[in-house]
XYZ file of C-alpha atoms in Angstrom:
447
model
C 4.631 -31.053 -6.151
C 3.035 -30.298 -9.501
C 0.611 -34.033 -8.546
C -0.887 -32.212 -6.153
C -1.585 -28.600 -7.485
C -3.679 -30.195 -10.891
C -5.588 -32.467 -8.586
C -6.376 -29.512 -6.136
C -7.578 -27.660 -9.612
C -10.004 -30.988 -10.373
C -11.303 -31.131 -7.600
C -12.002 -26.882 -7.197
C -13.478 -27.900 -10.844
C -15.617 -31.027 -9.449
C -17.297 -28.931 -6.082
C -18.384 -25.647 -8.575
C -20.127 -28.166 -11.004
C -21.746 -30.375 -7.715
C -22.587 -27.598 -5.239
C -25.938 -25.785 -6.254
C -28.337 -24.983 -3.429
C -27.776 -23.142 -0.061
C -26.936 -19.622 -1.877
C -26.286 -17.266 1.307
C -23.220 -15.430 0.170
C -21.827 -13.966 -3.213
C -18.042 -14.159 -2.661
C -17.085 -10.124 -3.376
C -20.196 -8.774 -2.275
C -19.997 -5.215 -0.121
C -19.364 -4.380 2.725
C -22.061 -1.584 4.837
C -20.374 2.097 4.761
C -21.109 3.292 7.834
C -17.224 3.124 9.957
C -19.105 2.916 13.225
C -19.115 -1.183 11.925
C -15.571 -2.180 12.513
C -16.705 -1.740 15.606
C -19.493 -3.941 15.563
C -19.622 -8.166 16.474
C -18.904 -9.540 13.040
C -22.061 -10.759 11.973
C -24.050 -11.186 8.655
C -25.706 -7.943 7.961
C -28.160 -6.686 4.882
C -26.422 -3.767 2.529
C -28.679 -0.249 3.338
C -29.365 0.688 -0.155
C -26.602 1.734 -2.175
C -24.852 2.437 -5.904
C -22.173 0.329 -5.034
C -21.408 -1.271 -7.443
C -20.929 -4.815 -8.074
C -23.342 -6.929 -6.401
C -27.169 -8.518 -5.252
C -27.729 -5.994 -2.600
C -30.689 -8.343 -1.305
C -28.048 -10.392 -0.757
C -27.002 -11.435 3.498
C -23.141 -10.144 3.292
C -20.270 -11.092 6.337
C -18.485 -6.873 7.009
C -15.025 -9.055 6.852
C -15.792 -9.924 3.069
C -12.773 -8.445 0.945
C -13.505 -6.539 -2.145
C -11.927 -7.546 -5.429
C -11.769 -3.697 -7.032
C -8.960 -2.297 -4.255
C -6.350 -4.710 -5.747
C -5.293 -6.872 -8.985
C -5.211 -10.516 -9.177
C -7.541 -12.545 -6.405
C -4.703 -11.524 -3.306
C -6.964 -10.077 -0.576
C -6.690 -6.228 1.071
C -8.868 -5.901 4.079
C -12.757 -5.248 3.904
C -12.132 -1.641 5.818
C -9.525 -0.648 2.746
C -11.146 2.687 1.840
C -11.853 2.504 -2.711
C -10.481 5.773 -4.830
C -13.316 5.115 -7.559
C -14.410 6.432 -10.195
C -18.458 3.691 -10.508
C -20.642 3.224 -12.741
C -24.032 1.370 -13.840
C -25.152 0.638 -17.382
C -27.725 -2.125 -18.362
C -26.892 -3.863 -15.887
C -22.769 -3.835 -15.811
C -21.261 -2.006 -13.080
C -18.490 0.156 -14.238
C -15.839 0.750 -12.457
C -11.560 2.678 -13.366
C -9.160 3.436 -10.988
C -5.215 4.560 -10.738
C -2.937 7.599 -10.107
C -0.183 9.089 -11.984
C 2.834 10.530 -9.422
C 4.537 13.051 -11.316
C 7.920 13.522 -9.842
C 11.611 14.334 -9.492
C 13.211 11.443 -8.304
C 17.095 12.315 -7.056
C 19.160 8.856 -5.851
C 22.456 9.598 -3.795
C 25.999 8.692 -4.497
C 28.187 7.933 -6.337
C 25.869 5.701 -9.159
C 23.000 8.086 -7.980
C 21.123 9.759 -10.885
C 18.701 12.570 -11.077
C 15.756 12.154 -13.565
C 12.065 13.538 -13.842
C 10.061 11.207 -14.584
C 6.515 9.547 -13.999
C 5.087 6.295 -12.054
C 1.803 5.802 -13.133
C -1.335 2.860 -14.332
C -4.812 3.425 -14.690
C -7.078 -0.170 -14.031
C -10.974 -0.468 -15.753
C -13.246 -2.997 -14.255
C -16.754 -4.013 -15.656
C -18.946 -6.414 -13.868
C -22.043 -8.445 -13.874
C -24.080 -11.094 -12.256
C -23.594 -14.700 -14.508
C -26.004 -17.509 -13.380
C -25.794 -17.751 -9.531
C -21.982 -16.124 -9.502
C -20.590 -13.114 -10.694
C -17.633 -12.258 -13.247
C -15.358 -9.414 -13.425
C -13.635 -8.321 -16.047
C -10.226 -6.246 -15.297
C -8.120 -3.986 -17.559
C -4.390 -2.460 -16.152
C -2.839 -0.300 -18.286
C 1.072 1.581 -18.055
C 2.325 4.601 -19.508
C 5.675 4.439 -17.430
C 7.533 3.265 -21.129
C 7.248 6.466 -21.662
C 7.491 8.365 -19.197
C 10.160 6.521 -17.306
C 13.855 7.273 -18.025
C 15.931 5.112 -19.775
C 16.730 2.371 -19.159
C 14.006 2.959 -15.843
C 13.533 4.052 -12.519
C 16.642 5.067 -11.329
C 16.396 3.313 -7.921
C 19.746 2.732 -5.557
C 20.296 -1.403 -5.188
C 17.139 -1.976 -7.424
C 17.612 -5.031 -9.451
C 15.541 -7.211 -11.136
C 14.787 -7.281 -15.013
C 17.054 -6.236 -18.691
C 17.930 -3.448 -20.001
C 19.592 -3.514 -23.837
C 20.772 -7.287 -22.469
C 22.293 -5.858 -19.548
C 20.683 -7.144 -16.014
C 19.163 -3.843 -14.586
C 21.233 -2.448 -11.103
C 20.389 0.876 -8.963
C 16.959 0.990 -11.815
C 13.289 -0.285 -11.146
C 12.091 -0.672 -15.281
C 8.671 0.930 -15.893
C 5.836 -2.098 -16.203
C 3.768 -3.107 -19.132
C 1.327 -1.465 -21.037
C -0.977 -4.241 -21.287
C -0.650 -4.745 -17.025
C -3.960 -7.112 -16.463
C -6.334 -8.475 -19.405
C -8.436 -11.130 -17.043
C -11.399 -12.310 -15.787
C -12.540 -13.239 -12.538
C -15.850 -14.827 -11.695
C -16.849 -16.463 -8.415
C -19.464 -18.651 -7.636
C -21.397 -19.103 -4.144
C -21.531 -23.139 -3.222
C -23.182 -22.878 -0.154
C -23.240 -21.281 2.653
C -19.679 -20.052 3.706
C -18.503 -21.593 0.998
C -17.616 -20.260 -2.390
C -15.712 -21.430 -5.364
C -13.852 -18.992 -7.690
C -11.639 -18.478 -11.146
C -9.407 -16.608 -12.554
C -7.982 -16.119 -16.112
C -5.808 -13.553 -17.467
C -3.589 -13.196 -20.718
C -1.718 -10.880 -18.606
C -2.507 -11.354 -15.047
C -1.040 -12.320 -11.205
C -1.227 -15.862 -10.102
C -1.788 -16.815 -6.232
C 1.578 -16.044 -5.087
C 2.382 -13.076 -2.818
C 0.995 -10.146 -0.804
C -0.828 -7.538 -2.524
C 1.236 -5.994 -5.428
C 2.649 -2.597 -4.125
C 1.031 -0.598 -6.213
C -2.660 -1.472 -4.805
C -1.586 -1.631 -0.986
C -3.454 0.820 0.918
C 0.497 0.855 3.218
C 2.436 1.859 0.033
C -0.313 4.282 -1.591
C 1.443 7.344 -1.345
C 4.801 5.691 -1.953
C 5.667 5.896 -6.045
C 9.462 3.705 -5.655
C 8.665 0.263 -5.833
C 10.269 -1.401 -2.517
C 13.887 -2.912 -3.173
C 12.104 -6.581 -1.719
C 9.812 -6.091 -5.403
C 11.560 -9.090 -7.165
C 11.543 -11.140 -4.029
C 8.071 -11.073 -3.105
C 4.934 -9.208 -5.026
C 7.649 -9.602 -8.843
C 4.779 -11.753 -10.767
C 1.890 -9.472 -10.674
C 2.890 -9.286 -14.422
C 2.792 -12.861 -15.517
C 1.648 -13.728 -19.662
C -0.336 -16.902 -18.665
C -2.689 -17.439 -15.246
C -5.392 -19.615 -14.547
C -6.108 -20.166 -10.998
C -9.447 -21.542 -9.178
C -9.467 -22.030 -5.418
C -12.358 -22.270 -2.719
C -13.711 -20.400 -0.447
C -14.451 -21.805 3.245
C -15.856 -19.171 6.013
C -12.251 -16.595 6.152
C -10.162 -18.612 5.069
C -9.198 -18.944 0.999
C -6.903 -21.867 -0.894
C -5.695 -20.980 -4.440
C -3.717 -23.192 -6.474
C -1.817 -21.615 -9.700
C -0.259 -22.209 -12.893
C 1.138 -20.149 -14.648
C 4.498 -18.697 -17.238
C 6.767 -17.573 -14.657
C 9.465 -15.809 -17.064
C 9.689 -11.878 -16.795
C 8.330 -9.417 -19.093
C 11.437 -7.989 -21.769
C 12.491 -5.379 -22.495
C 8.686 -5.200 -25.076
C 7.201 -3.183 -22.399
C 3.880 -2.937 -25.292
C 3.547 -7.004 -26.248
C 2.347 -10.076 -24.239
C 4.988 -12.369 -23.980
C 3.018 -15.724 -23.882
C 4.817 -18.650 -22.847
C 4.664 -22.465 -21.337
C 2.459 -22.636 -18.749
C 4.814 -24.280 -16.489
C 5.472 -22.648 -13.242
C 3.222 -22.916 -10.162
C 1.565 -21.597 -6.746
C -0.207 -22.115 -4.095
C -1.378 -19.527 -1.986
C -3.570 -19.357 1.729
C -5.394 -16.255 2.749
C -7.504 -15.910 5.554
C -9.267 -12.636 6.788
C -9.868 -12.418 10.061
C -12.008 -9.380 10.962
C -12.927 -7.206 8.248
C -9.464 -4.608 9.407
C -6.724 -7.369 9.142
C -5.716 -9.923 6.451
C -2.678 -12.426 5.926
C -1.882 -15.191 3.822
C 1.323 -17.556 3.006
C 2.162 -18.151 -0.641
C 4.662 -20.946 -2.302
C 5.706 -21.011 -5.430
C 8.009 -22.607 -8.316
C 9.202 -20.115 -11.314
C 10.444 -21.762 -14.917
C 13.536 -20.533 -15.974
C 12.119 -16.012 -14.631
C 15.440 -14.481 -15.104
C 16.461 -13.850 -18.878
C 20.066 -13.564 -17.622
C 20.054 -16.644 -15.094
C 20.012 -20.046 -15.947
C 17.636 -22.432 -13.798
C 14.360 -21.931 -11.737
C 13.233 -20.219 -8.566
C 11.425 -21.535 -5.664
C 9.441 -18.584 -4.034
C 7.880 -18.302 -0.392
C 5.645 -14.972 1.118
C 4.020 -14.509 4.075
C 2.224 -10.909 4.773
C -0.519 -9.340 7.143
C -2.429 -6.241 6.203
C -4.245 -3.768 8.361
C -6.400 -0.947 7.991
C -8.014 1.145 10.429
C -10.143 3.482 9.625
C -11.228 6.555 11.911
C -12.696 10.168 11.985
C -11.395 11.791 8.970
C -8.544 10.182 8.004
C -7.476 6.008 7.856
C -4.330 3.851 8.685
C -2.687 1.423 6.495
C 0.328 -1.221 7.319
C 1.601 -4.261 5.751
C 4.622 -6.629 7.719
C 5.584 -8.502 4.339
C 8.771 -11.195 4.463
C 9.776 -13.028 0.678
C 12.358 -15.550 -0.200
C 13.441 -16.302 -3.667
C 15.681 -19.774 -3.355
C 17.891 -20.154 -6.552
C 18.396 -23.390 -7.466
C 21.539 -24.340 -9.447
C 23.588 -21.910 -6.899
C 21.940 -23.250 -3.833
C 21.432 -19.886 -2.556
C 18.054 -18.686 -0.195
C 17.933 -14.528 -0.111
C 15.002 -13.083 1.986
C 13.499 -9.915 2.106
C 11.793 -8.394 5.009
C 9.253 -4.905 4.821
C 6.555 -2.836 7.150
C 5.295 0.758 5.664
C 2.675 2.373 6.576
C 0.460 5.153 5.488
C -2.103 7.286 7.688
C -4.258 9.616 6.670
C -5.349 12.227 8.327
C -7.558 15.596 8.887
C -8.504 14.095 5.242
C -6.117 16.104 3.261
C -2.786 14.935 4.890
C -0.777 11.585 4.406
C 2.347 10.099 6.521
C 3.949 7.347 5.474
C 7.242 5.787 5.485
C 8.726 2.126 3.823
C 11.543 0.049 6.242
C 13.005 -2.287 4.394
C 16.584 -5.930 4.749
C 16.584 -7.089 1.096
C 19.192 -9.556 -0.012
C 20.625 -8.244 -2.901
C 23.696 -10.807 -5.473
C 22.844 -8.832 -8.484
C 24.720 -5.693 -7.295
C 27.622 -6.261 -9.348
C 27.240 -8.524 -12.476
C 30.152 -8.774 -14.472
C 31.761 -10.432 -11.339
C 29.135 -12.940 -9.701
C 31.409 -14.226 -7.080
C 30.831 -11.626 -5.115
C 28.280 -12.605 -2.137
C 25.244 -11.353 -1.918
C 24.461 -8.050 0.553
C 22.115 -7.138 3.205
C 20.769 -3.590 1.841
C 18.973 -1.563 4.421
C 16.027 1.010 2.977
C 14.333 3.442 5.009
C 11.733 5.424 3.646
C 9.660 8.498 5.061
C 7.883 11.167 3.952
C 4.188 13.029 3.735
C 1.816 14.451 1.390
C -0.832 16.936 1.508
C -3.732 17.028 -0.603
C -4.146 20.434 -2.521
C -7.135 19.658 -4.373
C -10.167 17.266 -3.723
C -13.097 17.419 -5.697
C -15.855 15.265 -5.917
C -14.589 13.542 -9.023
C -10.044 13.650 -7.877
C -7.445 14.418 -5.952
C -4.948 16.105 -6.229
C -1.382 16.276 -4.023
C 2.301 17.779 -3.579
C 3.909 15.432 -1.146
C 8.209 14.748 -0.405
C 10.350 11.522 0.710
C 13.582 10.990 2.316
C 15.305 7.236 2.141
C 18.516 6.320 3.692
C 20.126 3.069 3.512
C 22.731 0.771 5.522
C 25.222 -1.798 3.929
C 27.926 -3.498 4.294
C 31.137 -0.906 4.338
C 33.035 -3.033 1.338
C 29.879 -1.576 -0.917
C 31.776 2.432 0.339
C 33.553 3.327 -2.547
C 30.709 2.135 -5.141
C 27.877 3.463 -3.124
C 29.431 5.841 -0.917
C 30.022 6.107 3.281
C 26.604 7.228 3.462
C 23.493 8.009 0.103
C 20.368 9.695 0.597
C 17.992 9.890 -1.920
C 15.360 11.733 -2.188
C 11.481 12.543 -3.758
C 9.459 15.630 -4.958
C 5.980 14.512 -6.783
C 2.286 15.582 -7.240
C -0.307 12.548 -6.981
C -3.387 12.751 -8.923
C -6.257 10.045 -8.681
C -9.620 8.985 -7.969
C -11.573 11.118 -4.836
C -12.132 8.553 -2.515
C -15.677 6.368 -2.658
C -17.723 7.364 0.763
C -17.968 2.958 0.296
C -15.642 0.433 1.494
C -15.447 -1.521 -2.003
């Protein structure tokens, strides 16, 4: 497989240099902001006169084309995804920023639970400019969670992954790194319905997995990381990534080489290592409202305390539907990790949804089934356990200004598990959160 990936890179570079004709569409142009477009036939249409950053507005653009501004890495969310962005144009550069701060009280139930005040947070800055026939986008994503997460991390029943003081983290979610993305993303039209992309990052996301959970519209009101995070999208912070790919009409194929090792406990540092892991991903934007992807990768020695390599597969579908004074976003994700040393498969299944209605109100849920084999690191002979987590919640914006939104919300989580775990976790543990959420105001442009 590695020669195939290297060959794919060579082909992409050759195509990017060979096709300087029939430029029709910049791959990351904005969609028309009028929501009535969603019920129109799919067609190319001229952009209206807006100040939406990022593209040559004189060029036609497909209404289904996903935006590069609503996520990290090169993942595709549906074009209908609403953006909470600050935007400004300065000297030919389009400057953008988005992010979120959750300030919450987190109470995890049962004997292994804990209650703590904490803050989940991140900020992404973007700078975009025309470059030749294409467009270059710089991204910088930061998080202060190393300061706002109680040690050893955010309490979360049945969560596993990464380490603290040289020991596996169990029943906690690790804080994210100060430098969560430092990348450049270049796209260049080749000919009609064909474009080329290149993505390089000191800290970034390879072409592996769905759109990372903190960027998914379906998870916009959920401060807690999914239990399936380390089986689906944990590579969204990789210290060293090179990705190239081709977009042909509604399809995109990408390949990445990257450093597959998990970040260590020094959350403020960048930990370069050999780019000896690889992945490939096929994505499709079926319409303005739908995207889907399948990806496969090999991660070399990803876990600090586990020998051997892993193979990961993921598949996901995302749906976004705007409507009067709101929108509805839903994601379904499957992820599988194969641990080569143990010859063991771990599967995960996730369904999450968020509905924004009457402008200020949000209802959301996340339901998961996840295989966990690290709940008892001192007793590795125990089998993996199938855990179910079912979260339901709601929020309401108490402030909606021209620049920002402030919401008050809460959620509750129930679990299913094997009865053999009752002595450790209790018969029926229940967890809940109460939170304030602050973020930029909703942009009235789809991109």
